CSV table of C-alpha atoms in Angstrom, one decimal:
chain,number,residue,atom,x,y,z
I,27,MET,CA,199.0,73.4,116.2
I,28,ASP,CA,196.1,75.3,117.8
I,29,ILE,CA,192.9,73.2,117.4
I,30,SER,CA,190.9,76.5,117.2
I,31,ASP,CA,193.1,78.2,114.7
I,32,PHE,CA,191.3,78.3,111.3
I,33,SER,CA,193.1,81.4,110.1
I,34,GLU,CA,194.2,79.7,106.9
I,35,VAL,CA,190.7,78.5,106.0
I,36,GLY,CA,189.1,80.5,103.3
I,37,ASP,CA,189.4,84.2,102.4
I,38,ARG,CA,189.2,86.8,105.2
I,39,ASP,CA,185.7,88.3,105.3
I,40,GLU,CA,186.1,91.6,107.2
I,41,LYS,CA,182.3,92.2,107.1
I,42,LEU,CA,181.7,88.8,108.6
I,43,ARG,CA,184.3,89.5,111.3
I,44,ARG,CA,182.6,92.8,112.1
I,45,LEU,CA,179.2,91.1,112.3
I,46,VAL,CA,180.6,88.5,114.7
I,47,GLU,CA,182.0,91.3,116.8
I,48,GLU,CA,178.6,93.1,116.8
I,49,LEU,CA,176.8,89.9,117.6
I,50,LEU,CA,179.0,89.3,120.7
I,51,GLU,CA,178.7,92.9,121.8
I,52,SER,CA,174.9,92.9,121.5
I,53,ALA,CA,174.6,89.5,123.2
I,54,ALA,CA,176.8,90.6,126.1
I,55,ALA,CA,174.6,93.7,126.6
I,56,GLU,CA,171.4,91.6,126.4
I,57,LEU,CA,172.8,89.2,129.1
I,58,GLN,CA,174.4,91.8,131.3
I,59,ASP,CA,171.7,92.0,133.9
I,60,VAL,CA,170.3,88.4,133.5
I,61,GLN,CA,170.4,86.2,136.5
I,62,LEU,CA,171.6,82.9,135.2
I,63,PRO,CA,169.6,79.9,136.5
I,64,GLU,CA,171.4,77.1,138.3
I,65,LYS,CA,171.8,73.6,136.7
I,66,GLN,CA,172.6,70.2,138.3
I,67,VAL,CA,175.3,68.3,136.4
I,68,TRP,CA,177.7,65.4,136.8
I,69,GLN,CA,181.3,66.5,136.2
I,70,LEU,CA,184.2,64.1,135.6
I,71,GLN,CA,186.9,65.7,137.7
I,72,SER,CA,190.5,64.6,138.3
I,73,ASP,CA,192.4,65.0,141.5
I,74,GLU,CA,196.0,65.0,142.7
I,75,ASP,CA,196.1,61.2,142.9
I,76,ASP,CA,195.9,60.6,139.2
I,77,GLU,CA,192.3,59.6,139.5
I,78,ALA,CA,189.0,61.0,138.1
I,79,THR,CA,185.5,60.4,139.2
I,80,PHE,CA,182.0,61.9,138.6
I,81,LYS,CA,180.9,64.5,141.1
I,82,ALA,CA,177.5,66.2,141.4
I,83,VAL,CA,177.8,69.9,140.8
I,84,GLU,CA,175.4,72.8,140.7
I,85,ARG,CA,176.5,75.6,138.4
I,86,PRO,CA,175.1,78.7,136.5
I,87,ASP,CA,173.7,77.7,133.2
I,88,LEU,CA,174.1,80.2,130.3
I,89,GLY,CA,172.4,77.8,127.9
I,90,GLN,CA,169.0,78.1,129.6
I,91,ALA,CA,169.2,81.9,129.7
I,92,LEU,CA,170.0,82.0,126.0
I,93,SER,CA,167.0,79.8,125.3
I,94,GLU,CA,164.7,82.4,126.8
I,95,ILE,CA,165.7,85.1,124.2
I,96,ASP,CA,164.4,85.2,120.6
I,97,TRP,CA,167.7,86.2,119.1
I,98,ILE,CA,166.7,86.5,115.5
I,99,SER,CA,163.6,88.5,116.1
I,100,ASP,CA,164.7,90.7,119.0
I,101,VAL,CA,168.5,91.2,118.5
I,102,GLU,CA,169.4,93.2,115.3
I,103,ALA,CA,173.0,92.0,115.3
I,104,ALA,CA,171.9,88.4,115.3
I,105,ALA,CA,169.6,88.9,112.4
I,106,ALA,CA,172.3,90.7,110.4
I,107,PHE,CA,174.7,87.9,111.1
I,108,ARG,CA,172.2,85.3,109.9
I,109,SER,CA,171.4,87.4,106.8
I,110,HIS,CA,175.0,87.7,105.8
I,111,LEU,CA,175.6,84.0,106.0
I,112,GLU,CA,172.4,83.3,103.9
I,113,ASP,CA,173.2,86.0,101.3
I,114,GLU,CA,177.0,85.4,100.9
I,115,TYR,CA,177.4,81.7,101.8
I,116,ASP,CA,173.9,80.2,101.2
I,117,ARG,CA,173.9,79.0,104.7
I,118,GLU,CA,170.8,78.9,106.9
I,119,ILE,CA,171.8,79.5,110.5
I,120,ARG,CA,169.3,78.1,113.1
I,121,TYR,CA,169.0,79.0,116.7
I,122,GLY,CA,171.1,76.0,117.9
I,123,TYR,CA,174.1,77.4,115.9
I,124,LEU,CA,173.8,80.8,117.6
I,125,LYS,CA,173.5,79.2,121.0
I,126,ARG,CA,176.6,77.1,120.6
I,127,LEU,CA,178.5,80.1,119.3
I,128,LEU,CA,177.5,82.3,122.3
I,129,ILE,CA,178.2,79.6,124.9
I,130,ASP,CA,181.7,79.1,123.3
I,131,ALA,CA,182.3,82.9,123.5
I,132,PHE,CA,180.9,83.6,127.0
I,133,GLY,CA,181.5,80.2,128.7
I,134,LYS,CA,178.8,77.7,129.7
I,135,THR,CA,178.6,79.5,133.1
I,136,GLY,CA,178.7,83.0,131.6
I,137,GLU,CA,182.1,83.7,133.1
I,138,ARG,CA,183.3,85.6,130.0
I,139,ILE,CA,180.2,87.8,129.4
I,140,ASP,CA,182.2,90.9,130.6
I,141,SER,CA,185.5,89.8,129.1
I,142,TYR,CA,184.8,88.2,125.7
I,143,ASP,CA,187.1,90.4,123.6
I,144,SER,CA,190.0,87.9,123.6
I,145,GLU,CA,187.6,85.3,122.2
I,146,LEU,CA,186.6,87.3,119.1
I,147,ASP,CA,189.3,86.0,116.6
I,148,ARG,CA,188.8,82.4,117.7
I,149,VAL,CA,185.0,82.6,117.4
I,150,TYR,CA,185.4,84.3,113.9
I,151,SER,CA,187.8,81.6,112.7
I,152,ASN,CA,185.4,78.9,114.0
I,153,VAL,CA,182.6,80.4,111.9
I,154,VAL,CA,184.9,80.5,108.9
I,155,ALA,CA,185.8,76.9,109.3
I,156,ASP,CA,182.1,75.9,109.4
I,157,LEU,CA,181.3,77.9,106.3
I,158,HIS,CA,184.1,76.2,104.4
I,159,GLY,CA,183.3,72.6,105.4
I,160,GLN,CA,186.1,72.4,107.9
I,161,SER,CA,184.1,72.0,111.2
I,162,LYS,CA,186.3,70.6,113.9
I,163,GLY,CA,185.9,68.9,117.3
I,164,GLU,CA,187.8,67.3,120.1
I,165,TYR,CA,187.6,63.7,121.0
I,166,ILE,CA,188.3,62.9,124.7
I,167,ALA,CA,188.9,59.2,125.4
I,168,ILE,CA,189.4,58.1,129.0
I,169,LEU,CA,192.0,55.3,129.0
I,170,TYR,CA,192.7,52.1,130.9
I,171,GLY,CA,196.2,50.8,130.8
I,172,LEU,CA,198.3,53.8,129.7
I,173,GLN,CA,200.7,55.7,132.0
I,174,VAL,CA,201.8,59.0,130.5
I,175,GLU,CA,205.2,60.6,131.4
I,176,GLY,CA,204.7,64.1,132.7
I,177,ASP,CA,201.6,66.1,131.9
I,178,ALA,CA,201.2,65.2,128.2
I,179,VAL,CA,203.0,63.5,125.3
I,180,GLN,CA,202.1,64.3,121.7
I,181,VAL,CA,201.7,61.1,119.6
I,182,SER,CA,201.2,62.8,116.3
I,183,ASP,CA,199.7,66.0,114.8
I,184,GLY,CA,196.4,66.6,116.6
I,185,VAL,CA,196.8,63.5,118.9
I,186,GLU,CA,198.0,63.9,122.5
I,187,ALA,CA,197.9,61.6,125.5
I,188,ARG,CA,197.5,63.5,128.8
I,189,SER,CA,197.8,62.6,132.5
I,190,PHE,CA,195.0,63.5,134.8
I,191,ARG,CA,195.7,66.9,136.3
I,192,ALA,CA,194.3,67.9,139.6
I,193,GLY,CA,191.2,70.1,139.3
I,194,GLU,CA,190.6,69.4,135.6
I,195,VAL,CA,187.1,68.8,134.4
I,196,LEU,CA,187.3,66.2,131.7
I,197,ALA,CA,183.6,66.0,130.8
I,198,GLU,CA,180.2,66.8,131.9
I,199,GLU,CA,176.9,64.9,132.0
I,200,ASP,CA,173.4,66.1,132.6
I,201,ALA,CA,172.1,65.3,136.1
I,202,GLY,CA,169.0,63.9,134.5
I,203,LYS,CA,170.9,60.9,133.2
I,204,PRO,CA,170.2,57.6,135.0
I,205,ALA,CA,172.7,56.9,137.8
I,206,ALA,CA,173.6,53.6,136.2
I,207,LEU,CA,175.0,55.5,133.2
I,208,ILE,CA,177.1,57.8,135.4
I,209,GLU,CA,178.4,55.4,138.1
I,210,ALA,CA,179.6,58.2,140.3
I,211,HIS,CA,181.4,55.8,142.5
I,212,GLU,CA,183.7,54.6,139.7
I,213,LEU,CA,187.3,55.7,139.6
I,214,PHE,CA,189.2,56.2,136.3
I,215,HIS,CA,192.9,56.1,136.5
I,216,ASN,CA,196.0,57.8,135.0
I,217,SER,CA,195.3,59.2,131.5
I,218,TYR,CA,193.1,60.2,128.6
I,219,LEU,CA,193.6,60.7,124.9
I,220,ARG,CA,192.8,63.9,123.1
I,221,VAL,CA,192.3,63.8,119.4
I,222,GLU,CA,191.4,66.6,117.0
I,223,TYR,CA,188.9,65.6,114.3
I,224,THR,CA,187.0,67.2,111.4
I,225,GLN,CA,183.4,66.6,110.4
I,226,ASN,CA,184.5,64.1,107.7
I,227,ASP,CA,186.8,62.0,109.9
I,228,VAL,CA,185.9,58.5,111.1
I,229,LEU,CA,185.9,59.9,114.7
I,230,ALA,CA,183.0,62.1,113.8
I,231,ARG,CA,181.1,59.5,111.7
I,232,MET,CA,181.8,56.4,113.9
I,233,PRO,CA,183.4,57.6,117.1
I,234,ASP,CA,183.1,54.2,118.9
I,235,LYS,CA,184.9,52.5,116.0
I,236,GLY,CA,187.4,55.3,115.1
I,237,ILE,CA,189.1,55.1,118.5
I,238,ASN,CA,190.2,51.5,117.7
I,239,LEU,CA,193.0,52.8,115.5
I,240,TYR,CA,194.6,54.7,118.4
I,241,THR,CA,194.3,52.1,121.1
I,242,VAL,CA,195.6,49.3,118.8
I,243,ALA,CA,198.5,51.5,117.7
I,244,LEU,CA,199.4,52.3,121.4
I,245,GLY,CA,199.1,48.6,122.4
I,246,LEU,CA,201.2,47.2,119.6
I,247,SER,CA,203.9,49.8,119.8
I,248,LEU,CA,204.2,49.9,123.6
I,249,GLY,CA,203.5,46.3,124.4
I,250,GLY,CA,200.3,46.9,126.3
I,251,TRP,CA,196.6,46.6,125.7
I,252,ILE,CA,194.8,50.0,126.0
I,253,ARG,CA,191.1,50.2,126.5
I,254,VAL,CA,188.6,53.1,126.4
I,255,PRO,CA,185.8,52.8,129.0
I,256,GLN,CA,184.3,56.2,128.1
I,257,PHE,CA,184.6,58.9,125.4
I,258,TYR,CA,183.3,62.4,124.7
I,259,LEU,CA,183.0,64.4,121.5
I,260,LYS,CA,183.4,68.1,122.2
I,261,PRO,CA,182.6,70.6,119.5
I,262,ILE,CA,185.2,73.3,118.7
I,263,SER,CA,183.3,75.0,115.8
I,264,TYR,CA,179.5,75.3,115.8
I,265,ASP,CA,178.3,72.8,113.2
I,266,MET,CA,179.6,70.0,115.4
I,267,HIS,CA,177.6,68.4,118.2
I,268,LYS,CA,178.7,66.9,121.5
I,269,LEU,CA,178.3,63.3,122.4
I,270,GLY,CA,179.2,61.0,125.3
I,271,HIS,CA,179.4,57.2,125.3
I,272,ARG,CA,180.3,54.5,127.7
I,273,PHE,CA,181.5,51.1,126.8
I,274,ARG,CA,180.3,48.4,129.1
I,275,GLY,CA,182.9,46.0,130.4
I,276,GLU,CA,185.8,47.7,128.8
I,277,THR,CA,188.2,47.2,131.7
I,278,ALA,CA,190.6,44.5,130.6
I,279,SER,CA,194.0,46.1,129.9
I,280,LEU,CA,197.7,45.6,130.1
I,281,GLU,CA,199.7,48.6,131.4
I,282,ALA,CA,202.2,50.4,129.2
I,283,GLU,CA,204.0,53.7,129.5
I,284,LEU,CA,204.1,56.5,126.9
I,285,THR,CA,207.1,58.8,127.1
I,286,GLU,CA,208.7,61.4,124.9
I,287,ALA,CA,211.3,58.9,124.0
I,288,ASN,CA,208.9,56.3,122.6
I,289,SER,CA,206.2,58.6,121.2
I,290,GLY,CA,207.9,58.6,117.8
I,291,GLN,CA,207.5,54.8,117.7
I,292,VAL,CA,203.8,55.1,118.4
I,293,GLU,CA,203.4,57.8,115.7
I,294,ASN,CA,205.1,55.5,113.2
I,295,THR,CA,202.9,52.5,114.2
I,296,LEU,CA,199.8,54.8,113.9
I,297,SER,CA,200.8,55.7,110.4
I,298,LEU,CA,201.5,52.1,109.5
I,299,LEU,CA,198.1,50.9,110.7
I,300,ARG,CA,196.0,53.7,109.3
I,301,PRO,CA,195.6,52.2,105.8
I,302,PHE,CA,194.3,49.0,107.4
I,303,HIS,CA,191.7,50.7,109.5
I,304,GLU,CA,188.2,50.4,107.8
I,305,PRO,CA,185.5,50.6,110.5
I,306,THR,CA,182.3,48.8,109.9
I,307,THR,CA,178.8,49.7,111.1
I,308,ARG,CA,178.4,46.1,112.5
I,309,GLU,CA,178.3,46.0,116.3
I,310,PHE,CA,180.9,43.8,118.1
I,311,SER,CA,182.6,44.2,121.5
I,312,HIS,CA,186.4,44.4,121.8
I,313,PRO,CA,188.6,42.7,120.9
I,314,TRP,CA,186.2,40.7,118.7
I,315,SER,CA,185.3,43.8,116.8
I,316,ILE,CA,188.9,44.2,115.5
I,317,PRO,CA,188.6,41.8,112.5
I,318,TYR,CA,185.6,43.8,111.3
I,319,ASN,CA,187.3,47.2,111.7
I,320,PHE,CA,190.7,46.3,110.2
I,321,LYS,CA,191.9,44.7,107.0
I,322,PRO,CA,194.2,41.7,106.6
I,323,PRO,CA,196.9,40.9,107.5
I,324,VAL,CA,196.6,42.7,110.8
I,325,ASP,CA,192.9,42.1,111.5
I,326,VAL,CA,192.7,38.5,113.0
I,327,ALA,CA,196.1,38.6,114.5
I,328,THR,CA,195.4,41.8,116.5
I,329,CYS,CA,192.1,40.3,117.7
I,330,HIS,CA,193.9,37.3,119.1
I,331,TYR,CA,196.5,39.5,120.7
I,332,GLY,CA,193.8,41.3,122.6
I,333,ARG,CA,192.0,38.0,123.5
I,334,SER,CA,195.3,36.6,124.7
I,335,ILE,CA,195.8,39.5,127.1
I,336,ARG,CA,192.2,39.5,128.3
I,337,ALA,CA,192.8,35.8,129.3
I,338,LEU,CA,195.9,36.8,131.4
I,339,GLY,CA,194.7,34.7,134.4
I,340,LEU,CA,194.1,31.6,132.3
I,341,PRO,CA,197.6,30.8,130.8
I,342,GLN,CA,196.5,28.0,128.5
I,343,ASN,CA,193.7,30.1,127.1
I,344,SER,CA,196.0,33.1,126.8
I,345,VAL,CA,198.7,31.0,125.1
I,346,THR,CA,196.2,29.4,122.7
I,347,SER,CA,195.0,32.8,121.6
I,348,ALA,CA,198.5,34.0,121.0
I,349,ILE,CA,199.3,30.9,118.9
I,350,MET,CA,196.1,31.4,116.9
I,351,GLY,CA,197.2,34.9,116.2
I,352,LEU,CA,200.6,33.7,114.9
I,353,GLU,CA,198.8,31.0,112.8
I,354,SER,CA,196.6,33.7,111.3
I,355,LEU,CA,199.7,35.3,109.9
I,356,PHE,CA,202.1,32.4,109.2
I,357,VAL,CA,199.4,30.1,107.8
I,358,GLN,CA,196.9,32.4,106.0
I,359,HIS,CA,199.5,34.8,104.6
I,360,THR,CA,202.2,32.3,103.5
I,361,SER,CA,201.1,29.5,101.2
I,362,GLY,CA,197.6,29.4,102.8
I,363,THR,CA,198.1,25.7,103.4
I,364,THR,CA,201.0,25.9,105.8
I,365,PRO,CA,200.8,23.2,108.5
I,366,SER,CA,200.8,24.5,112.0
I,367,ASN,CA,204.0,22.6,112.9
I,368,ASP,CA,205.8,24.9,110.4
I,369,VAL,CA,204.7,28.1,112.3
I,370,PRO,CA,207.6,28.0,114.8
I,371,ARG,CA,210.4,27.8,112.2
I,372,TYR,CA,208.6,30.2,109.9
I,373,ALA,CA,208.2,32.8,112.7
I,374,GLY,CA,211.7,32.2,114.0
I,375,PHE,CA,213.2,32.7,110.5
I,376,LEU,CA,211.2,35.9,109.8
I,377,ILE,CA,211.2,37.6,113.2
I,378,GLY,CA,214.7,36.3,114.3
I,379,ASN,CA,216.3,37.6,111.1
I,380,THR,CA,214.4,40.9,111.1
I,381,VAL,CA,214.5,42.1,114.7
I,382,ASP,CA,217.9,42.9,116.3
I,383,GLY,CA,218.5,41.1,119.5
I,384,LEU,CA,216.1,38.2,118.8
I,385,ASP,CA,217.6,34.8,117.9
I,386,PRO,CA,215.6,32.7,115.4
I,387,LEU,CA,216.0,29.5,117.5
I,388,THR,CA,214.7,31.2,120.6
I,389,VAL,CA,211.7,32.6,118.8
I,390,ALA,CA,210.9,29.1,117.4
I,391,GLN,CA,211.4,27.5,120.8
I,392,LYS,CA,209.0,29.9,122.6
I,393,ILE,CA,206.3,29.1,120.0
I,394,GLU,CA,206.9,25.4,120.3
I,395,GLU,CA,206.4,25.7,124.1
I,396,GLY,CA,203.2,27.5,123.4
I,397,TYR,CA,202.0,24.6,121.1
I,398,GLU,CA,202.9,22.1,123.8
I,399,LEU,CA,201.0,24.0,126.5
I,400,ARG,CA,198.0,24.3,124.2
I,401,ASN,CA,198.0,20.6,123.4
I,402,GLN,CA,198.3,19.6,127.0
I,403,TRP,CA,195.2,21.7,127.8
I,404,ALA,CA,193.3,20.5,124.7
I,405,HIS,CA,193.9,16.9,125.9
I,406,GLY,CA,192.6,17.4,129.4
I,407,GLY,CA,195.7,18.6,131.1
I,408,HIS,CA,195.8,20.6,134.4
I,409,VAL,CA,194.4,24.2,134.0
I,410,ASP,CA,196.8,26.8,135.5
I,411,ARG,CA,195.4,30.0,136.9
I,412,GLU,CA,198.7,31.8,137.5
I,413,PRO,CA,200.2,33.9,134.7
I,414,SER,CA,203.1,32.3,133.0
I,415,PRO,CA,206.3,34.1,131.6
I,416,LEU,CA,205.6,32.3,128.4
I,417,GLN,CA,202.5,34.5,127.9
I,418,SER,CA,204.4,37.7,127.7
I,419,ASP,CA,207.0,36.1,125.5
I,420,LEU,CA,204.3,35.2,123.0
I,421,TRP,CA,202.6,38.6,123.2
I,422,LYS,CA,205.9,40.2,122.2
I,423,ILE,CA,206.5,37.7,119.4
I,424,LEU,CA,202.9,38.2,118.1
I,425,ARG,CA,202.9,42.0,118.1
I,426,LEU,CA,206.3,42.1,116.4
I,427,ALA,CA,204.9,39.7,113.7
I,428,ILE,CA,201.8,42.0,113.3
I,429,ILE,CA,204.0,45.0,112.7
I,430,ILE,CA,206.3,43.1,110.3
I,431,PHE,CA,203.4,41.8,108.2
I,432,ALA,CA,201.8,45.2,108.1
I,433,TRP,CA,205.0,46.7,107.0
I,434,MET,CA,205.6,44.0,104.3
I,435,ASP,CA,202.1,44.5,103.0
I,436,SER,CA,202.5,48.3,102.7
I,437,ASN,CA,206.1,48.4,101.4
I,438,THR,CA,206.8,45.2,99.5
I,439,SER,CA,205.2,42.7,97.2
I,440,LEU,CA,206.2,39.8,99.5
I,441,LEU,CA,202.6,39.0,100.5
I,442,ASP,CA,201.1,39.3,97.0
I,443,GLY,CA,201.4,35.5,96.3
I,444,GLY,CA,201.8,34.3,99.9
I,445,LEU,CA,205.0,35.0,101.9
I,446,PRO,CA,207.7,32.8,100.3
I,447,ILE,CA,209.4,31.7,103.5
I,448,GLU,CA,209.7,28.0,102.5
I,449,ASP,CA,211.7,29.1,99.4
I,450,ALA,CA,213.9,31.4,101.4
I,451,LEU,CA,214.6,28.6,103.9
I,452,VAL,CA,216.0,26.2,101.3
I,453,ASP,CA,217.3,28.4,98.5
I,454,ASP,CA,220.2,30.8,98.8
I,455,GLN,CA,219.1,33.0,95.9
I,456,ALA,CA,215.5,33.2,97.2
I,457,ARG,CA,216.8,34.0,100.7
I,458,ASP,CA,219.0,36.9,99.4
I,459,ALA,CA,216.0,38.4,97.5
I,460,PHE,CA,213.9,38.0,100.6
I,461,TYR,CA,216.4,39.8,102.8
I,462,GLN,CA,216.9,42.6,100.3
I,463,LYS,CA,213.2,43.4,100.4
I,464,LEU,CA,213.2,43.4,104.2
I,465,ASP,CA,216.4,45.4,104.5
I,466,GLN,CA,214.6,48.8,104.8
I,467,LEU,CA,212.6,47.6,107.8
I,468,ASP,CA,213.8,48.6,111.3
I,469,VAL,CA,211.2,47.3,113.7
I,470,SER,CA,212.6,49.5,116.5
I,471,ASP,CA,211.1,52.4,114.5
I,472,TYR,CA,207.7,51.1,115.5
I,473,CYS,CA,207.9,49.4,118.9
I,474,MET,CA,209.9,48.5,121.9
I,475,VAL,CA,212.0,45.4,121.2
I,476,GLU,CA,213.6,44.7,124.6
């Protein structure tokens, strides 16, 4: 879909369209001989090496030129446009709205002042969207940890991951911002996420929390840990406002690759996790914020998945976090009093009998190895500083378990009274009933299993 196409929103108001056309015509004539002032900005630009960095740029600034004209008092078409919106839609249009509209039509450097005709329908549809409460924007999230196949891969309707493309300007910051906020020397790598949102979406209300849904879905589906060091809200229609935000310390990631072949799995995982995503206004850094921004059963387990990956260089710490994530599922969401030594056989039974290609005994054995390593560390054993293959095995087991528990919670009654694994282990009838409820789940619909 075209993010700027609001043609289906509301009834067509031909008078409004004519007033928009007259407004653009009058504004273009007003600006025709104006010498635009220069403005110093930082632009986040990408290059041919799949990297992006901030660069100091001096460019013409249409916004300042617009500020020097009293549009409502001096431009009849602007006054007529405002009056129509007040009379027909009970909307008071202030100067800022007109300014955003004209910058969108003519370009922030005024490059379209002489060629704005092709923008008329788009500008009109944006105004219609605003008048009917359908204001829309674009969320640009710079990513750490995601490689994108080709130029772009669509994850779902309105959600697209893109590779950096040479010469592309991803964002812009005012030159007046402190250098520490820009960090012009820093290089961003590989990709960014582009998400369409409306004024009522969580991305508009809590943009720093809203992005969690997408990064968690990417990580669990693809087997990575995706982070957002910086994001930008870019308005599409004119009731929306722009915003930039940088997350300090958001660099820990585990690389994954998004392709056309696995994009459907990410889309399914995104849909699976969406009902569990309930962002809070409380402030916590990642991954510790996850339990406050997601509901059970995925909340604590996903937090420990992230903590485990962040501790990549400390195997005992990493393994311990993975074990804690599994315990948060197989203790808290079974009987609630399950002893930890039952976790390996419980997980082996559930995952090994649900995921094709995984043997229950192998799953249980890997978790037992994790417990052994954790116990050695807890009792003063040697601290390793080289990553262990066991870590990646446990990451895989944990994220599979998170997806299975989320699916069970959404599609069955198995978690209503605590997952009855013990009954299924010892009773044939209970086991058959257990399998029947899980029969519709194909984990490969949601994530890579290999």
